[in-house]
Amino acid sequence: MKTSVTIIALAILLASCTSKEPMGKLIEDRLARSIEQYELMAASLMDQPDRLPRDIMPDGKLRTTGPSDWVSGFLPGSLWYLYEYSERPELLDYAVDYTMRLVDQQHNRGTHDLGFMLYCSFGNGLRLTSDTVFRRILLTGAESLASRYNPLIGCIKSWDHNGDKWQFPVIIDNMMNLEFLMWAARESGANGYEAICLSHSDMTAKNHFRPDFSSYHVISYDTITGQVEKKNTHQGYADESAWARGQSWGLYGYVVMYRETHDERYLTLARNIASFLLSHPNLPADKIPYWDYNAPDIPEAKRDASAGAIMASALIELSGYVDPATAKTYLGVAEQQIRTLSSAEYFAEKGTNANFILKHSVGHLPGNSQIDVPLTYADYYYIEALLRFRKTLK
Ligand code: GLY
């Protein structure tokens, strides 16, 4: 009798250890906690009207940045997402305030990052409010982004820095700015934006990808001949390595281009990138990538929560474009990524982590910058992944 009671107790204990929290419940809980955390974050900078969050300082305090930093759109974007989910008026006020901090960036012709900056902020704002002021700002911003297109090369120039090293650098991250320009193409009509996006996507597909569908970080083009002059990395381990966030940007970028164009070539590329990532021997069982798939110190290498969050969000969307068996695989990986990022290891307690949601991202390891820190874009794509996964449960 005593033995069987012990066995039953053990079985119950084992079941409670191995049973997973239902995804719906987990998502609602983490969204509620994200709202609490980001209301603290937003409140903390209300007395500094030109500042936005960047990362964390060694003493644990928030490090801020100005509106021209490429990350400036992620806090407002996250606030819009959390407002969309909760309809809390406080979040609407914060979202508008932080979005308007970026108003001058519509004229910024010195960066390709205007998609991240303006579409996450004003773009989500327009989607949720139909405010015509936001629309006008976005269209001016799209003009600024398109001004960086070079018709000889067929791409948008990513960076103006390091001019002594690269004539015309195009980074894989640049795929993420095309969603904004595709929106502007639809919205403004005949101004060549769609052709720019298609050319940029095709050139990137041709030159950034290796036969195994991993991608280079930086491809630089010769401005006289229009040909590739260099294949490098900037934030990855090596020129020939697979920098984790870059792989996630590429995946996400081609999923978006398929959504925007229905061109099967983009879907095939997105699926091939996903296959490369999902079958990679260095993708850990919890599915949060090391900062570079070829980092020499794996398994001790740092993880990059941002690469995991971006990949999760992209896989959820991609699951909507493929056959049921493949969709199940993609959603299974995204679920694991969300579960891992939602665990105590990655998800911060309220009021800690300088009020960021996630811990453990890597910004620029070779530059000895932002190693194992919270980052605004990890939070943004994590929230987006939560909201996207939530929709699949309905
Ligand atoms: N787009 C810059 C980065 O991913 O770090």
CSV table of C-alpha atoms and ligand atoms in Angstrom, one decimal:
chain,number,residue,atom,x,y,z
A,1,MET,CA,0.0,0.0,0.0
A,2,LYS,CA,2.7,2.4,1.1
A,3,THR,CA,4.8,1.6,-2.0
A,4,SER,CA,2.0,2.2,-4.4
A,5,VAL,CA,1.2,5.6,-2.8
A,6,THR,CA,4.9,6.6,-3.2
A,7,ILE,CA,4.8,5.5,-6.8
A,8,ILE,CA,1.7,7.5,-7.5
A,9,ALA,CA,3.2,10.6,-5.7
A,10,LEU,CA,6.4,10.2,-7.8
A,11,ALA,CA,4.4,9.9,-11.0
A,12,ILE,CA,2.4,13.1,-10.2
A,13,LEU,CA,5.7,14.9,-9.3
A,14,LEU,CA,7.3,13.7,-12.6
A,15,ALA,CA,4.2,14.8,-14.6
A,16,SER,CA,4.2,18.2,-13.0
A,17,CYS,CA,7.9,18.6,-13.8
A,18,THR,CA,7.5,17.6,-17.4
A,19,SER,CA,4.1,19.1,-18.3
A,20,LYS,CA,4.4,22.3,-20.2
A,21,GLU,CA,2.4,25.4,-19.5
A,22,PRO,CA,-0.2,25.8,-22.3
A,23,MET,CA,1.1,28.3,-24.9
A,24,GLY,CA,-2.0,30.5,-24.6
A,25,LYS,CA,-1.6,30.9,-20.9
A,26,LEU,CA,2.1,31.5,-21.2
A,27,ILE,CA,1.7,34.2,-23.9
A,28,GLU,CA,-1.0,36.1,-21.9
A,29,ASP,CA,1.1,36.1,-18.8
A,30,ARG,CA,4.3,37.3,-20.6
A,31,LEU,CA,2.4,40.0,-22.5
A,32,ALA,CA,0.9,41.2,-19.2
A,33,ARG,CA,4.4,41.2,-17.6
A,34,SER,CA,5.8,43.0,-20.7
A,35,ILE,CA,3.3,45.7,-20.3
A,36,GLU,CA,4.3,46.3,-16.7
A,37,GLN,CA,7.9,46.3,-17.6
A,38,TYR,CA,7.6,48.7,-20.6
A,39,GLU,CA,5.3,51.1,-18.7
A,40,LEU,CA,8.2,51.4,-16.3
A,41,MET,CA,10.6,51.8,-19.2
A,42,ALA,CA,8.5,54.4,-20.9
A,43,ALA,CA,7.9,56.4,-17.6
A,44,SER,CA,11.6,56.4,-16.9
A,45,LEU,CA,12.4,58.6,-19.9
A,46,MET,CA,9.5,61.0,-19.9
A,47,ASP,CA,11.6,63.8,-18.5
A,48,GLN,CA,14.2,63.3,-21.3
A,49,PRO,CA,12.2,64.1,-24.4
A,50,ASP,CA,15.0,63.4,-27.0
A,51,ARG,CA,16.2,60.1,-25.5
A,52,LEU,CA,15.3,56.4,-26.2
A,53,PRO,CA,16.6,53.2,-24.7
A,54,ARG,CA,19.7,51.5,-26.1
A,55,ASP,CA,21.1,48.9,-23.7
A,56,ILE,CA,22.4,48.6,-20.1
A,57,MET,CA,25.5,50.1,-18.5
A,58,PRO,CA,27.9,48.0,-16.3
A,59,ASP,CA,26.2,49.4,-13.2
A,60,GLY,CA,22.9,48.1,-14.4
A,61,LYS,CA,21.4,51.4,-15.3
A,62,LEU,CA,19.7,52.1,-18.6
A,63,ARG,CA,21.9,53.5,-21.4
A,64,THR,CA,20.0,55.8,-23.7
A,65,THR,CA,20.5,57.0,-27.2
A,66,GLY,CA,19.3,59.7,-29.6
A,67,PRO,CA,16.6,59.4,-32.3
A,68,SER,CA,19.1,58.9,-35.2
A,69,ASP,CA,20.4,55.6,-33.7
A,70,TRP,CA,19.2,52.7,-35.7
A,71,VAL,CA,17.4,51.2,-32.6
A,72,SER,CA,15.3,54.3,-31.9
A,73,GLY,CA,12.1,52.8,-33.4
A,74,PHE,CA,11.9,49.7,-31.3
A,75,LEU,CA,10.6,51.1,-28.0
A,76,PRO,CA,7.8,53.0,-29.8
A,77,GLY,CA,7.1,49.9,-31.9
A,78,SER,CA,6.9,47.7,-28.8
A,79,LEU,CA,4.6,50.2,-27.1
A,80,TRP,CA,2.3,50.2,-30.2
A,81,TYR,CA,2.2,46.4,-30.1
A,82,LEU,CA,1.4,46.3,-26.4
A,83,TYR,CA,-1.3,49.0,-26.9
A,84,GLU,CA,-2.8,46.9,-29.8
A,85,TYR,CA,-3.0,44.0,-27.5
A,86,SER,CA,-4.3,45.7,-24.3
A,87,GLU,CA,-5.9,48.9,-25.5
A,88,ARG,CA,-4.6,50.6,-22.4
A,89,PRO,CA,-4.8,54.4,-22.9
A,90,GLU,CA,-1.5,54.9,-21.0
A,91,LEU,CA,0.3,52.8,-23.7
A,92,LEU,CA,-1.3,54.8,-26.5
A,93,ASP,CA,0.0,58.1,-24.9
A,94,TYR,CA,3.5,56.6,-24.5
A,95,ALA,CA,3.5,55.2,-28.0
A,96,VAL,CA,2.6,58.6,-29.5
A,97,ASP,CA,5.2,60.4,-27.4
A,98,TYR,CA,8.1,58.0,-28.2
A,99,THR,CA,7.1,57.8,-31.9
A,100,MET,CA,7.1,61.6,-32.3
A,101,ARG,CA,10.7,61.7,-30.9
A,102,LEU,CA,11.7,60.3,-34.3
A,103,VAL,CA,10.0,62.9,-36.4
A,104,ASP,CA,13.1,64.5,-37.8
A,105,GLN,CA,14.4,61.1,-39.0
A,106,GLN,CA,12.1,61.3,-42.0
A,107,HIS,CA,14.8,63.6,-43.5
A,108,ASN,CA,17.8,61.3,-42.5
A,109,ARG,CA,19.5,60.3,-45.7
A,110,GLY,CA,22.6,59.0,-43.9
A,111,THR,CA,21.3,55.5,-43.1
A,112,HIS,CA,19.5,52.5,-44.5
A,113,ASP,CA,17.9,51.8,-41.2
A,114,LEU,CA,14.9,54.0,-41.8
A,115,GLY,CA,12.7,50.9,-42.0
A,116,PHE,CA,13.6,49.8,-38.5
A,117,MET,CA,13.4,53.4,-37.2
A,118,LEU,CA,10.2,54.7,-38.9
A,119,TYR,CA,8.2,51.7,-39.9
A,120,CYS,CA,8.3,50.1,-36.4
A,121,SER,CA,7.3,53.4,-34.9
A,122,PHE,CA,5.2,55.5,-37.3
A,123,GLY,CA,4.3,52.4,-39.4
A,124,ASN,CA,2.6,50.6,-36.5
A,125,GLY,CA,1.1,53.9,-35.3
A,126,LEU,CA,-0.5,54.5,-38.7
A,127,ARG,CA,-1.7,50.9,-38.8
A,128,LEU,CA,-3.4,51.3,-35.5
A,129,THR,CA,-4.7,54.9,-35.7
A,130,SER,CA,-4.9,55.9,-39.4
A,131,ASP,CA,-3.3,59.2,-38.4
A,132,THR,CA,-2.6,61.1,-41.7
A,133,VAL,CA,0.4,63.0,-40.1
A,134,PHE,CA,2.1,59.6,-39.5
A,135,ARG,CA,1.4,58.7,-43.2
A,136,ARG,CA,3.0,61.9,-44.5
A,137,ILE,CA,6.1,61.4,-42.3
A,138,LEU,CA,6.4,57.9,-43.5
A,139,LEU,CA,6.3,58.9,-47.1
A,140,THR,CA,9.0,61.5,-46.7
A,141,GLY,CA,11.1,58.9,-44.8
A,142,ALA,CA,10.6,56.4,-47.7
A,143,GLU,CA,11.9,59.1,-50.1
A,144,SER,CA,15.0,59.4,-47.9
A,145,LEU,CA,15.5,55.7,-47.9
A,146,ALA,CA,15.1,55.4,-51.6
A,147,SER,CA,17.7,58.1,-52.1
A,148,ARG,CA,20.3,55.6,-51.1
A,149,TYR,CA,19.6,53.3,-54.0
A,150,ASN,CA,22.3,53.0,-56.7
A,151,PRO,CA,20.8,51.9,-60.1
A,152,LEU,CA,24.2,50.7,-61.4
A,153,ILE,CA,24.6,48.3,-58.4
A,154,GLY,CA,20.9,47.6,-58.0
A,155,CYS,CA,21.0,48.0,-54.2
A,156,ILE,CA,20.3,50.4,-51.4
A,157,LYS,CA,23.6,51.5,-49.7
A,158,SER,CA,23.6,50.4,-46.1
A,159,TRP,CA,26.4,52.3,-44.4
A,160,ASP,CA,28.3,55.5,-45.0
A,161,HIS,CA,30.9,54.7,-42.3
A,162,ASN,CA,34.2,52.7,-43.1
A,163,GLY,CA,34.5,54.5,-46.5
A,164,ASP,CA,38.2,53.5,-46.6
A,165,LYS,CA,37.2,49.8,-46.4
A,166,TRP,CA,34.0,49.5,-48.5
A,167,GLN,CA,33.0,51.4,-51.5
A,168,PHE,CA,29.3,50.5,-51.3
A,169,PRO,CA,28.5,48.2,-48.4
A,170,VAL,CA,25.2,46.3,-48.4
A,171,ILE,CA,24.5,44.3,-45.3
A,172,ILE,CA,22.0,41.4,-45.0
A,173,ASP,CA,20.1,43.4,-42.3
A,174,ASN,CA,19.1,45.8,-45.1
A,175,MET,CA,16.5,43.3,-46.2
A,176,MET,CA,14.5,44.4,-43.1
A,177,ASN,CA,14.0,47.9,-44.5
A,178,LEU,CA,12.2,46.8,-47.6
A,179,GLU,CA,8.9,46.2,-45.9
A,180,PHE,CA,8.7,50.0,-45.3
A,181,LEU,CA,9.5,50.7,-49.0
A,182,MET,CA,7.0,48.2,-50.3
A,183,TRP,CA,4.4,49.9,-48.2
A,184,ALA,CA,5.4,53.3,-49.6
A,185,ALA,CA,5.2,51.8,-53.1
A,186,ARG,CA,1.6,50.8,-52.6
A,187,GLU,CA,0.7,54.0,-50.8
A,188,SER,CA,2.3,56.5,-53.2
A,189,GLY,CA,1.9,54.8,-56.5
A,190,ALA,CA,4.3,55.3,-59.4
A,191,ASN,CA,7.7,56.2,-58.0
A,192,GLY,CA,9.9,53.2,-58.6
A,193,TYR,CA,10.0,52.0,-55.0
A,194,GLU,CA,8.8,48.5,-55.8
A,195,ALA,CA,11.4,48.1,-58.5
A,196,ILE,CA,14.1,49.2,-56.0
A,197,CYS,CA,12.9,46.5,-53.5
A,198,LEU,CA,12.8,43.8,-56.1
A,199,SER,CA,16.3,44.7,-57.4
A,200,HIS,CA,17.7,44.9,-53.9
A,201,SER,CA,16.2,41.5,-53.0
A,202,ASP,CA,17.4,39.8,-56.2
A,203,MET,CA,20.9,41.2,-55.8
A,204,THR,CA,21.1,40.1,-52.2
A,205,ALA,CA,19.8,36.7,-53.1
A,206,LYS,CA,22.5,36.4,-55.7
A,207,ASN,CA,25.5,37.7,-53.8
A,208,HIS,CA,24.9,37.4,-50.1
A,209,PHE,CA,24.1,33.7,-50.0
A,210,ARG,CA,26.4,30.7,-50.0
A,211,PRO,CA,25.5,27.4,-51.5
A,212,ASP,CA,24.3,26.1,-48.1
A,213,PHE,CA,22.0,29.2,-47.7
A,214,SER,CA,23.9,30.8,-45.0
A,215,SER,CA,24.7,34.5,-45.7
A,216,TYR,CA,27.5,36.9,-45.6
A,217,HIS,CA,27.1,39.9,-43.4
A,218,VAL,CA,28.6,42.6,-45.7
A,219,ILE,CA,28.8,42.5,-49.5
A,220,SER,CA,30.6,45.6,-50.9
A,221,TYR,CA,30.2,46.6,-54.5
A,222,ASP,CA,32.6,48.5,-56.8
A,223,THR,CA,30.9,51.8,-57.6
A,224,ILE,CA,32.5,52.0,-61.1
A,225,THR,CA,31.8,48.4,-62.3
A,226,GLY,CA,28.8,47.6,-60.1
A,227,GLN,CA,30.5,44.2,-59.3
A,228,VAL,CA,31.0,42.7,-55.9
A,229,GLU,CA,34.4,43.9,-54.5
A,230,LYS,CA,34.4,42.3,-51.0
A,231,LYS,CA,32.6,39.7,-49.0
A,232,ASN,CA,33.1,40.4,-45.3
A,233,THR,CA,31.7,40.4,-41.8
A,234,HIS,CA,31.5,43.3,-39.4
A,235,GLN,CA,29.6,41.9,-36.4
A,236,GLY,CA,30.2,38.2,-37.0
A,237,TYR,CA,33.0,35.9,-36.0
A,238,ALA,CA,34.6,35.6,-39.5
A,239,ASP,CA,34.0,36.6,-43.1
A,240,GLU,CA,33.0,33.0,-43.8
A,241,SER,CA,31.0,32.4,-40.7
A,242,ALA,CA,27.2,32.6,-40.1
A,243,TRP,CA,26.5,35.5,-37.8
A,244,ALA,CA,23.4,34.6,-36.0
A,245,ARG,CA,21.4,37.8,-36.2
A,246,GLY,CA,22.3,38.2,-39.8
A,247,GLN,CA,20.8,34.8,-40.6
A,248,SER,CA,17.6,35.8,-38.8
A,249,TRP,CA,17.4,39.1,-40.6
A,250,GLY,CA,17.8,37.3,-44.0
A,251,LEU,CA,15.1,34.8,-43.1
A,252,TYR,CA,12.7,37.5,-41.9
A,253,GLY,CA,13.4,39.7,-44.9
A,254,TYR,CA,12.6,37.1,-47.5
A,255,VAL,CA,9.5,36.0,-45.7
A,256,VAL,CA,8.3,39.6,-45.9
A,257,MET,CA,9.3,39.9,-49.6
A,258,TYR,CA,7.3,36.8,-50.3
A,259,ARG,CA,4.3,38.2,-48.5
A,260,GLU,CA,4.6,41.5,-50.4
A,261,THR,CA,5.2,40.0,-53.9
A,262,HIS,CA,4.0,36.3,-53.9
A,263,ASP,CA,7.2,35.6,-55.9
A,264,GLU,CA,7.9,31.9,-55.3
A,265,ARG,CA,11.6,32.5,-55.5
A,266,TYR,CA,11.5,34.5,-52.3
A,267,LEU,CA,9.5,31.8,-50.6
A,268,THR,CA,12.0,29.1,-51.7
A,269,LEU,CA,14.9,31.2,-50.4
A,270,ALA,CA,13.2,31.7,-47.1
A,271,ARG,CA,12.5,28.0,-46.8
A,272,ASN,CA,16.1,27.2,-47.7
A,273,ILE,CA,17.4,29.7,-45.0
A,274,ALA,CA,15.0,28.0,-42.5
A,275,SER,CA,16.4,24.6,-43.4
A,276,PHE,CA,19.9,25.8,-43.0
A,277,LEU,CA,19.1,27.1,-39.5
A,278,LEU,CA,16.9,24.3,-38.3
A,279,SER,CA,19.3,21.6,-39.3
A,280,HIS,CA,22.4,23.4,-38.0
A,281,PRO,CA,24.3,21.2,-35.6
A,282,ASN,CA,25.2,24.3,-33.5
A,283,LEU,CA,21.5,25.3,-33.0
A,284,PRO,CA,21.0,24.4,-29.3
A,285,ALA,CA,18.1,22.2,-28.2
A,286,ASP,CA,16.4,25.2,-26.7
A,287,LYS,CA,16.6,26.9,-30.1
A,288,ILE,CA,18.2,30.2,-29.0
A,289,PRO,CA,21.3,30.6,-31.3
A,290,TYR,CA,24.8,31.3,-30.2
A,291,TRP,CA,25.8,34.8,-31.4
A,292,ASP,CA,27.5,33.2,-34.4
A,293,TYR,CA,26.7,29.6,-35.6
A,294,ASN,CA,30.5,29.2,-36.1
A,295,ALA,CA,31.7,30.8,-32.8
A,296,PRO,CA,34.8,29.0,-31.9
A,297,ASP,CA,34.0,28.5,-28.2
A,298,ILE,CA,30.6,26.8,-28.7
A,299,PRO,CA,29.1,25.5,-26.3
A,300,GLU,CA,30.5,28.2,-24.0
A,301,ALA,CA,29.8,31.0,-26.6
A,302,LYS,CA,27.2,33.7,-25.7
A,303,ARG,CA,23.7,33.2,-26.9
A,304,ASP,CA,21.9,36.0,-28.8
A,305,ALA,CA,18.2,36.3,-27.6
A,306,SER,CA,17.6,38.9,-30.4
A,307,ALA,CA,18.5,36.3,-33.1
A,308,GLY,CA,16.1,33.8,-31.5
A,309,ALA,CA,13.3,36.3,-31.2
A,310,ILE,CA,13.6,37.5,-34.8
A,311,MET,CA,13.8,33.9,-36.1
A,312,ALA,CA,10.7,32.9,-34.0
A,313,SER,CA,8.7,35.8,-35.4
A,314,ALA,CA,9.8,35.0,-39.0
A,315,LEU,CA,9.1,31.3,-38.6
A,316,ILE,CA,5.6,31.9,-37.4
A,317,GLU,CA,4.8,34.0,-40.4
A,318,LEU,CA,6.5,31.5,-42.8
A,319,SER,CA,4.4,28.7,-41.3
A,320,GLY,CA,1.4,30.4,-42.9
A,321,TYR,CA,2.9,30.0,-46.4
A,322,VAL,CA,3.8,26.3,-46.4
A,323,ASP,CA,2.3,22.8,-46.3
A,324,PRO,CA,0.9,21.6,-42.9
A,325,ALA,CA,3.8,19.3,-42.0
A,326,THR,CA,6.4,22.0,-42.6
A,327,ALA,CA,4.2,24.6,-40.9
A,328,LYS,CA,4.1,22.3,-37.8
A,329,THR,CA,7.9,22.1,-37.8
A,330,TYR,CA,8.3,25.8,-38.0
A,331,LEU,CA,5.8,26.5,-35.3
A,332,GLY,CA,7.3,23.8,-33.1
A,333,VAL,CA,10.7,25.6,-33.3
A,334,ALA,CA,9.1,29.0,-32.8
A,335,GLU,CA,7.2,27.6,-29.8
A,336,GLN,CA,10.4,26.3,-28.3
A,337,GLN,CA,12.1,29.7,-28.8
A,338,ILE,CA,9.2,31.5,-27.2
A,339,ARG,CA,9.3,29.1,-24.2
A,340,THR,CA,13.0,29.5,-23.8
A,341,LEU,CA,12.8,33.3,-24.0
A,342,SER,CA,9.9,33.3,-21.6
A,343,SER,CA,11.9,31.3,-19.0
A,344,ALA,CA,13.5,32.9,-15.9
A,345,GLU,CA,16.9,32.5,-17.7
A,346,TYR,CA,15.9,35.1,-20.3
A,347,PHE,CA,12.8,36.9,-19.1
A,348,ALA,CA,13.5,39.6,-16.6
A,349,GLU,CA,11.7,40.2,-13.3
A,350,LYS,CA,9.7,43.4,-13.1
A,351,GLY,CA,11.9,46.4,-12.5
A,352,THR,CA,15.2,44.6,-13.1
A,353,ASN,CA,17.3,44.5,-16.3
A,354,ALA,CA,17.0,48.3,-16.7
A,355,ASN,CA,13.3,47.6,-17.5
A,356,PHE,CA,14.1,45.7,-20.7
A,357,ILE,CA,12.0,42.5,-21.1
A,358,LEU,CA,14.7,40.0,-22.2
A,359,LYS,CA,18.2,39.4,-21.1
A,360,HIS,CA,21.2,37.8,-23.0
A,361,SER,CA,21.6,39.4,-26.4
A,362,VAL,CA,24.8,40.2,-28.3
A,363,GLY,CA,25.1,43.4,-30.3
A,364,HIS,CA,28.6,43.6,-31.7
A,365,LEU,CA,31.0,41.1,-30.1
A,366,PRO,CA,34.0,41.7,-32.3
A,367,GLY,CA,33.7,45.4,-31.5
A,368,ASN,CA,33.6,44.4,-27.8
A,369,SER,CA,30.3,46.1,-27.5
A,370,GLN,CA,26.9,44.9,-26.2
A,371,ILE,CA,27.9,41.4,-25.1
A,372,ASP,CA,25.3,39.5,-23.1
A,373,VAL,CA,23.0,42.5,-22.6
A,374,PRO,CA,19.3,43.4,-23.1
A,375,LEU,CA,18.6,45.1,-26.4
A,376,THR,CA,15.5,46.9,-27.6
A,377,TYR,CA,15.1,44.9,-30.8
A,378,ALA,CA,15.2,41.5,-28.9
A,379,ASP,CA,12.2,42.8,-26.9
A,380,TYR,CA,10.4,44.1,-30.0
A,381,TYR,CA,10.6,40.9,-32.0
A,382,TYR,CA,9.8,38.8,-28.9
A,383,ILE,CA,6.6,40.8,-28.4
A,384,GLU,CA,5.8,40.4,-32.1
A,385,ALA,CA,6.4,36.7,-31.9
A,386,LEU,CA,4.1,36.4,-28.9
A,387,LEU,CA,1.4,38.3,-30.7
A,388,ARG,CA,1.8,36.2,-33.9
A,389,PHE,CA,1.9,32.9,-32.1
A,390,ARG,CA,-1.3,34.0,-30.1
A,391,LYS,CA,-3.1,34.4,-33.5
A,392,THR,CA,-2.2,30.8,-34.5
A,393,LEU,CA,-4.0,29.6,-31.4
A,394,LYS,CA,-7.3,31.1,-32.4
B,1,GLY,N1,21.3,46.0,-37.9
B,1,GLY,C1,22.3,46.0,-36.9
B,1,GLY,C2,22.4,44.8,-36.1
B,1,GLY,O1,21.6,43.8,-36.3
B,1,GLY,O2,23.2,44.8,-35.2
